[in-house]
Amino acid sequence: MSIEQELYNRAVELIKQRYPTGFGGAAAVRTESGRILTSVGPDVKNDALSLCMEVGAYLEAHKLDEAVTHSLCLCREDEHGKFLILSPCGICQERLVHWGGDVQAAISTPDNTLVFKSLRELMPHHWSLVNGEKL
């Protein structure tokens, strides 16, 4: 099984376990050692306090001092809904920059195909270019 498919399967498993009914979303990331870390977004009463689903896994990778190599985020509307692949938002892309331009992120596609692109592909004009850096 490919890394990408394994991440997808782990996110689906977490959604089904954590959110047996209703809306559900989860993230799965792979680290350089091959670990797969999963997370969900916190339930909050004030949307201004919300965090993306991936943040918990990113923080766990930082805690373990391991680089993230792949990142995937999924959601579904309810327990009967299709699992949708979500591209990382701009903030999560910036979070992933910490580990470099080769990090692979799952992206949304019109047909919901499992496709990963490097951060470099997602952000070819990243602001770090003005500092002489290459993402």
Short mmCIF file of N, CA and C in Angstrom, two decimals:
data_model
loop_
_atom_site.label_atom_id
_atom_site.label_comp_id
_atom_site.label_asym_id
_atom_site.label_seq_id
_atom_site.Cartn_x
_atom_site.Cartn_y
_atom_site.Cartn_z
N MET A 1 0.84 -1.18 0.00
CA MET A 1 0.00 0.00 0.00
C MET A 1 0.89 1.24 0.00
N SER A 2 0.52 2.24 -0.77
CA SER A 2 1.31 3.46 -0.86
C SER A 2 1.17 4.30 0.42
N ILE A 3 2.14 5.17 0.64
CA ILE A 3 2.09 6.10 1.77
C ILE A 3 0.80 6.91 1.71
N GLU A 4 0.49 7.40 0.52
CA GLU A 4 -0.68 8.25 0.33
C GLU A 4 -1.98 7.52 0.71
N GLN A 5 -2.09 6.26 0.27
CA GLN A 5 -3.29 5.48 0.58
C GLN A 5 -3.36 5.14 2.06
N GLU A 6 -2.21 4.87 2.67
CA GLU A 6 -2.18 4.58 4.10
C GLU A 6 -2.63 5.79 4.91
N LEU A 7 -2.18 6.98 4.53
CA LEU A 7 -2.63 8.20 5.21
C LEU A 7 -4.14 8.36 5.07
N TYR A 8 -4.64 8.16 3.86
CA TYR A 8 -6.08 8.27 3.61
C TYR A 8 -6.85 7.30 4.52
N ASN A 9 -6.42 6.05 4.54
CA ASN A 9 -7.11 5.04 5.34
C ASN A 9 -7.09 5.37 6.82
N ARG A 10 -5.97 5.87 7.32
CA ARG A 10 -5.87 6.22 8.75
C ARG A 10 -6.79 7.39 9.09
N ALA A 11 -6.89 8.37 8.20
CA ALA A 11 -7.80 9.50 8.44
C ALA A 11 -9.25 9.03 8.43
N VAL A 12 -9.60 8.16 7.49
CA VAL A 12 -10.97 7.62 7.44
C VAL A 12 -11.28 6.86 8.72
N GLU A 13 -10.35 6.02 9.18
CA GLU A 13 -10.55 5.26 10.42
C GLU A 13 -10.81 6.19 11.60
N LEU A 14 -10.03 7.26 11.71
CA LEU A 14 -10.20 8.19 12.81
C LEU A 14 -11.55 8.90 12.74
N ILE A 15 -11.94 9.31 11.55
CA ILE A 15 -13.24 9.98 11.41
C ILE A 15 -14.36 9.04 11.84
N LYS A 16 -14.32 7.81 11.38
CA LYS A 16 -15.38 6.84 11.73
C LYS A 16 -15.41 6.57 13.23
N GLN A 17 -14.23 6.52 13.86
CA GLN A 17 -14.17 6.25 15.30
C GLN A 17 -14.58 7.48 16.12
N ARG A 18 -14.05 8.63 15.78
CA ARG A 18 -14.28 9.85 16.57
C ARG A 18 -15.63 10.49 16.29
N TYR A 19 -16.11 10.37 15.05
CA TYR A 19 -17.38 10.98 14.64
C TYR A 19 -18.27 9.93 13.98
N PRO A 20 -18.84 9.01 14.77
CA PRO A 20 -19.66 7.95 14.17
C PRO A 20 -20.89 8.48 13.44
N THR A 21 -21.37 9.65 13.85
CA THR A 21 -22.51 10.26 13.16
C THR A 21 -22.21 11.73 12.92
N GLY A 22 -22.88 12.29 11.95
CA GLY A 22 -22.73 13.71 11.68
C GLY A 22 -21.43 14.04 10.97
N PHE A 23 -21.12 15.34 10.98
CA PHE A 23 -19.90 15.82 10.33
C PHE A 23 -18.68 15.20 10.98
N GLY A 24 -17.66 14.98 10.19
CA GLY A 24 -16.40 14.49 10.73
C GLY A 24 -15.24 14.91 9.86
N GLY A 25 -14.13 15.18 10.50
CA GLY A 25 -12.92 15.54 9.77
C GLY A 25 -11.70 15.10 10.55
N ALA A 26 -10.65 14.74 9.82
CA ALA A 26 -9.41 14.31 10.48
C ALA A 26 -8.25 14.52 9.52
N ALA A 27 -7.07 14.54 10.10
CA ALA A 27 -5.84 14.67 9.32
C ALA A 27 -4.92 13.50 9.67
N ALA A 28 -4.06 13.18 8.72
CA ALA A 28 -3.01 12.19 8.94
C ALA A 28 -1.74 12.73 8.29
N VAL A 29 -0.64 12.67 9.03
CA VAL A 29 0.64 13.09 8.48
C VAL A 29 1.64 11.97 8.69
N ARG A 30 2.63 11.94 7.82
CA ARG A 30 3.70 10.96 7.93
C ARG A 30 4.98 11.72 8.25
N THR A 31 5.78 11.15 9.12
CA THR A 31 7.05 11.77 9.47
C THR A 31 8.19 11.01 8.80
N GLU A 32 9.37 11.60 8.88
CA GLU A 32 10.54 11.03 8.22
C GLU A 32 10.87 9.62 8.69
N SER A 33 10.48 9.25 9.90
CA SER A 33 10.76 7.91 10.41
C SER A 33 9.71 6.90 9.96
N GLY A 34 8.66 7.38 9.29
CA GLY A 34 7.59 6.49 8.85
C GLY A 34 6.39 6.48 9.77
N ARG A 35 6.46 7.21 10.86
CA ARG A 35 5.32 7.31 11.78
C ARG A 35 4.16 8.00 11.10
N ILE A 36 2.96 7.55 11.43
CA ILE A 36 1.76 8.26 10.98
C ILE A 36 1.08 8.82 12.21
N LEU A 37 0.90 10.13 12.19
CA LEU A 37 0.26 10.86 13.29
C LEU A 37 -1.08 11.36 12.79
N THR A 38 -2.10 11.23 13.62
CA THR A 38 -3.44 11.69 13.24
C THR A 38 -3.94 12.73 14.22
N SER A 39 -4.90 13.53 13.77
CA SER A 39 -5.48 14.53 14.66
C SER A 39 -6.82 15.00 14.11
N VAL A 40 -7.55 15.68 14.97
CA VAL A 40 -8.83 16.31 14.62
C VAL A 40 -8.79 17.75 15.09
N GLY A 41 -9.66 18.56 14.55
CA GLY A 41 -9.78 19.93 15.03
C GLY A 41 -10.56 19.94 16.33
N PRO A 42 -10.22 20.85 17.24
CA PRO A 42 -10.93 20.90 18.51
C PRO A 42 -12.35 21.45 18.34
N ASP A 43 -13.25 20.95 19.16
CA ASP A 43 -14.61 21.51 19.22
C ASP A 43 -14.52 22.79 20.04
N VAL A 44 -15.01 23.88 19.49
CA VAL A 44 -14.96 25.16 20.19
C VAL A 44 -16.32 25.84 20.12
N LYS A 45 -16.60 26.66 21.09
CA LYS A 45 -17.85 27.41 21.10
C LYS A 45 -17.73 28.71 20.31
N ASN A 46 -16.51 29.20 20.14
CA ASN A 46 -16.25 30.44 19.44
C ASN A 46 -15.37 30.11 18.23
N ASP A 47 -15.87 30.30 17.02
CA ASP A 47 -15.11 29.92 15.82
C ASP A 47 -13.75 30.62 15.73
N ALA A 48 -13.60 31.76 16.37
CA ALA A 48 -12.31 32.45 16.34
C ALA A 48 -11.22 31.63 17.03
N LEU A 49 -11.61 30.67 17.84
CA LEU A 49 -10.66 29.83 18.57
C LEU A 49 -10.36 28.52 17.86
N SER A 50 -10.97 28.28 16.72
CA SER A 50 -10.80 27.00 16.04
C SER A 50 -9.40 26.84 15.45
N LEU A 51 -9.03 25.61 15.25
CA LEU A 51 -7.75 25.26 14.62
C LEU A 51 -8.03 24.23 13.53
N CYS A 52 -7.18 24.21 12.54
CA CYS A 52 -7.30 23.22 11.46
C CYS A 52 -7.08 21.82 12.02
N MET A 53 -7.61 20.85 11.32
CA MET A 53 -7.51 19.46 11.75
C MET A 53 -6.07 18.96 11.83
N GLU A 54 -5.18 19.53 11.02
CA GLU A 54 -3.81 19.05 10.94
C GLU A 54 -2.92 19.52 12.10
N VAL A 55 -3.32 20.57 12.77
CA VAL A 55 -2.44 21.21 13.76
C VAL A 55 -1.97 20.24 14.84
N GLY A 56 -2.85 19.42 15.35
CA GLY A 56 -2.45 18.47 16.39
C GLY A 56 -1.35 17.53 15.93
N ALA A 57 -1.46 17.03 14.70
CA ALA A 57 -0.42 16.13 14.17
C ALA A 57 0.88 16.89 13.93
N TYR A 58 0.78 18.12 13.45
CA TYR A 58 2.00 18.93 13.24
C TYR A 58 2.71 19.16 14.58
N LEU A 59 1.94 19.49 15.61
CA LEU A 59 2.53 19.72 16.93
C LEU A 59 3.16 18.45 17.49
N GLU A 60 2.52 17.32 17.25
CA GLU A 60 3.08 16.04 17.70
C GLU A 60 4.41 15.77 17.00
N ALA A 61 4.48 16.07 15.70
CA ALA A 61 5.74 15.90 14.97
C ALA A 61 6.82 16.80 15.57
N HIS A 62 6.47 18.04 15.90
CA HIS A 62 7.43 18.93 16.55
C HIS A 62 7.88 18.35 17.89
N LYS A 63 6.93 17.83 18.65
CA LYS A 63 7.27 17.26 19.96
C LYS A 63 8.25 16.10 19.80
N LEU A 64 8.03 15.28 18.79
CA LEU A 64 8.90 14.12 18.54
C LEU A 64 10.19 14.51 17.83
N ASP A 65 10.28 15.76 17.43
CA ASP A 65 11.44 16.27 16.67
C ASP A 65 11.65 15.48 15.39
N GLU A 66 10.53 15.26 14.67
CA GLU A 66 10.57 14.55 13.39
C GLU A 66 10.00 15.44 12.31
N ALA A 67 10.59 15.40 11.15
CA ALA A 67 10.11 16.18 10.01
C ALA A 67 8.88 15.52 9.40
N VAL A 68 7.92 16.34 9.02
CA VAL A 68 6.75 15.87 8.30
C VAL A 68 7.12 15.73 6.83
N THR A 69 6.76 14.59 6.23
CA THR A 69 7.02 14.37 4.81
C THR A 69 5.74 14.42 3.97
N HIS A 70 4.59 14.08 4.59
CA HIS A 70 3.31 14.04 3.89
C HIS A 70 2.21 14.53 4.82
N SER A 71 1.21 15.18 4.24
CA SER A 71 0.08 15.69 5.03
C SER A 71 -1.21 15.52 4.24
N LEU A 72 -2.25 15.06 4.93
CA LEU A 72 -3.55 14.84 4.30
C LEU A 72 -4.65 15.25 5.26
N CYS A 73 -5.71 15.84 4.73
CA CYS A 73 -6.86 16.24 5.53
C CYS A 73 -8.13 15.79 4.80
N LEU A 74 -9.06 15.19 5.55
CA LEU A 74 -10.32 14.71 4.99
C LEU A 74 -11.50 15.21 5.82
N CYS A 75 -12.66 15.30 5.18
CA CYS A 75 -13.89 15.55 5.92
C CYS A 75 -15.03 14.86 5.20
N ARG A 76 -16.15 14.74 5.92
CA ARG A 76 -17.38 14.24 5.32
C ARG A 76 -18.53 15.00 5.98
N GLU A 77 -19.60 15.20 5.24
CA GLU A 77 -20.74 15.97 5.76
C GLU A 77 -21.50 15.23 6.86
N ASP A 78 -21.68 13.93 6.68
CA ASP A 78 -22.35 13.10 7.68
C ASP A 78 -21.90 11.66 7.48
N GLU A 79 -22.41 10.76 8.33
CA GLU A 79 -21.94 9.37 8.30
C GLU A 79 -22.23 8.65 6.98
N HIS A 80 -23.08 9.23 6.14
CA HIS A 80 -23.39 8.62 4.84
C HIS A 80 -22.65 9.32 3.70
N GLY A 81 -21.95 10.40 4.02
CA GLY A 81 -21.29 11.22 3.00
C GLY A 81 -19.98 10.66 2.52
N LYS A 82 -19.59 11.14 1.38
CA LYS A 82 -18.32 10.78 0.76
C LYS A 82 -17.19 11.51 1.50
N PHE A 83 -16.06 10.87 1.64
CA PHE A 83 -14.89 11.50 2.25
C PHE A 83 -14.26 12.42 1.21
N LEU A 84 -14.11 13.69 1.57
CA LEU A 84 -13.58 14.69 0.65
C LEU A 84 -12.16 15.07 1.06
N ILE A 85 -11.28 15.14 0.08
CA ILE A 85 -9.89 15.51 0.32
C ILE A 85 -9.80 17.03 0.29
N LEU A 86 -9.20 17.59 1.33
CA LEU A 86 -9.07 19.04 1.46
C LEU A 86 -7.62 19.47 1.30
N SER A 87 -7.38 20.38 0.38
CA SER A 87 -6.04 20.98 0.26
C SER A 87 -5.73 21.73 1.56
N PRO A 88 -4.46 21.79 1.93
CA PRO A 88 -4.13 22.57 3.13
C PRO A 88 -4.40 24.06 2.89
N CYS A 89 -4.99 24.70 3.87
CA CYS A 89 -5.23 26.13 3.75
C CYS A 89 -3.88 26.85 3.72
N GLY A 90 -3.89 28.12 3.45
CA GLY A 90 -2.65 28.89 3.38
C GLY A 90 -1.87 28.88 4.67
N ILE A 91 -2.57 28.90 5.79
CA ILE A 91 -1.88 28.89 7.08
C ILE A 91 -1.19 27.54 7.29
N CYS A 92 -1.88 26.45 6.96
CA CYS A 92 -1.25 25.14 7.12
C CYS A 92 -0.10 24.96 6.13
N GLN A 93 -0.21 25.54 4.94
CA GLN A 93 0.92 25.49 4.01
C GLN A 93 2.12 26.18 4.65
N GLU A 94 1.89 27.33 5.27
CA GLU A 94 2.99 28.03 5.94
C GLU A 94 3.54 27.20 7.11
N ARG A 95 2.67 26.50 7.81
CA ARG A 95 3.14 25.63 8.90
C ARG A 95 4.04 24.54 8.34
N LEU A 96 3.66 23.97 7.19
CA LEU A 96 4.44 22.90 6.58
C LEU A 96 5.78 23.38 6.03
N VAL A 97 5.88 24.67 5.69
CA VAL A 97 7.13 25.23 5.17
C VAL A 97 8.29 24.97 6.13
N HIS A 98 7.99 24.85 7.41
CA HIS A 98 9.02 24.56 8.41
C HIS A 98 9.86 23.35 7.99
N TRP A 99 9.23 22.37 7.32
CA TRP A 99 9.91 21.13 6.93
C TRP A 99 10.37 21.15 5.47
N GLY A 100 10.20 22.28 4.78
CA GLY A 100 10.77 22.43 3.44
C GLY A 100 9.80 22.22 2.29
N GLY A 101 10.26 22.60 1.12
CA GLY A 101 9.43 22.59 -0.08
C GLY A 101 9.11 21.23 -0.64
N ASP A 102 9.79 20.17 -0.15
CA ASP A 102 9.51 18.83 -0.66
C ASP A 102 8.37 18.13 0.06
N VAL A 103 7.83 18.72 1.13
CA VAL A 103 6.71 18.12 1.83
C VAL A 103 5.57 17.91 0.84
N GLN A 104 4.99 16.72 0.87
CA GLN A 104 3.89 16.37 -0.02
C GLN A 104 2.56 16.58 0.70
N ALA A 105 1.64 17.30 0.05
CA ALA A 105 0.33 17.58 0.65
C ALA A 105 -0.77 17.10 -0.29
N ALA A 106 -1.77 16.44 0.27
CA ALA A 106 -2.92 16.03 -0.52
C ALA A 106 -3.69 17.28 -0.93
N ILE A 107 -4.21 17.27 -2.15
CA ILE A 107 -4.93 18.44 -2.66
C ILE A 107 -6.34 18.06 -3.10
N SER A 108 -7.21 19.04 -3.08
CA SER A 108 -8.57 18.86 -3.59
C SER A 108 -8.51 18.82 -5.11
N THR A 109 -9.30 17.92 -5.69
CA THR A 109 -9.42 17.84 -7.14
C THR A 109 -10.90 17.75 -7.48
N PRO A 110 -11.29 18.12 -8.71
CA PRO A 110 -12.71 18.08 -9.08
C PRO A 110 -13.35 16.70 -8.90
N ASP A 111 -12.58 15.63 -9.12
CA ASP A 111 -13.14 14.28 -8.99
C ASP A 111 -12.74 13.59 -7.69
N ASN A 112 -12.17 14.35 -6.75
CA ASN A 112 -11.80 13.84 -5.42
C ASN A 112 -10.79 12.69 -5.50
N THR A 113 -9.91 12.76 -6.48
CA THR A 113 -8.85 11.76 -6.62
C THR A 113 -7.75 12.04 -5.60
N LEU A 114 -7.14 10.99 -5.11
CA LEU A 114 -6.05 11.12 -4.14
C LEU A 114 -4.78 11.55 -4.87
N VAL A 115 -4.47 12.86 -4.79
CA VAL A 115 -3.32 13.46 -5.45
C VAL A 115 -2.53 14.25 -4.42
N PHE A 116 -1.21 14.08 -4.45
CA PHE A 116 -0.32 14.84 -3.58
C PHE A 116 0.57 15.72 -4.44
N LYS A 117 0.84 16.93 -3.95
CA LYS A 117 1.75 17.86 -4.61
C LYS A 117 2.74 18.36 -3.56
N SER A 118 3.93 18.72 -4.02
CA SER A 118 4.91 19.28 -3.10
C SER A 118 4.51 20.71 -2.76
N LEU A 119 4.96 21.18 -1.60
CA LEU A 119 4.71 22.57 -1.23
C LEU A 119 5.28 23.51 -2.29
N ARG A 120 6.42 23.15 -2.83
CA ARG A 120 7.03 23.96 -3.88
C ARG A 120 6.07 24.14 -5.05
N GLU A 121 5.34 23.06 -5.40
CA GLU A 121 4.35 23.15 -6.48
C GLU A 121 3.15 23.99 -6.07
N LEU A 122 2.75 23.88 -4.81
CA LEU A 122 1.60 24.64 -4.32
C LEU A 122 1.91 26.13 -4.17
N MET A 123 3.17 26.44 -3.88
CA MET A 123 3.55 27.82 -3.61
C MET A 123 4.80 28.21 -4.40
N PRO A 124 4.71 28.26 -5.72
CA PRO A 124 5.91 28.53 -6.52
C PRO A 124 6.47 29.94 -6.33
N HIS A 125 5.68 30.83 -5.78
CA HIS A 125 6.13 32.21 -5.59
C HIS A 125 6.16 32.57 -4.11
N HIS A 126 6.58 31.61 -3.29
CA HIS A 126 6.58 31.81 -1.84
C HIS A 126 7.41 33.04 -1.47
N TRP A 127 6.97 33.75 -0.46
CA TRP A 127 7.61 34.99 -0.04
C TRP A 127 9.08 34.83 0.34
N SER A 128 9.51 33.63 0.69
CA SER A 128 10.91 33.45 1.11
C SER A 128 11.90 33.73 -0.02
N LEU A 129 11.41 33.80 -1.26
CA LEU A 129 12.28 34.11 -2.39
C LEU A 129 12.97 35.47 -2.22
N VAL A 130 12.32 36.42 -1.57
CA VAL A 130 12.91 37.75 -1.40
C VAL A 130 14.12 37.71 -0.48
N ASN A 131 14.23 36.64 0.32
CA ASN A 131 15.38 36.47 1.22
C ASN A 131 16.46 35.62 0.59
N GLY A 132 16.29 35.30 -0.69
CA GLY A 132 17.27 34.46 -1.36
C GLY A 132 17.14 32.99 -1.05
N GLU A 133 16.07 32.63 -0.37
CA GLU A 133 15.84 31.23 -0.02
C GLU A 133 15.05 30.55 -1.13
N LYS A 134 15.18 29.26 -1.21
CA LYS A 134 14.38 28.49 -2.16
C LYS A 134 13.54 27.53 -1.34
N LEU A 135 12.25 27.70 -1.43
CA LEU A 135 11.34 26.84 -0.66
C LEU A 135 11.57 25.39 -1.00
#
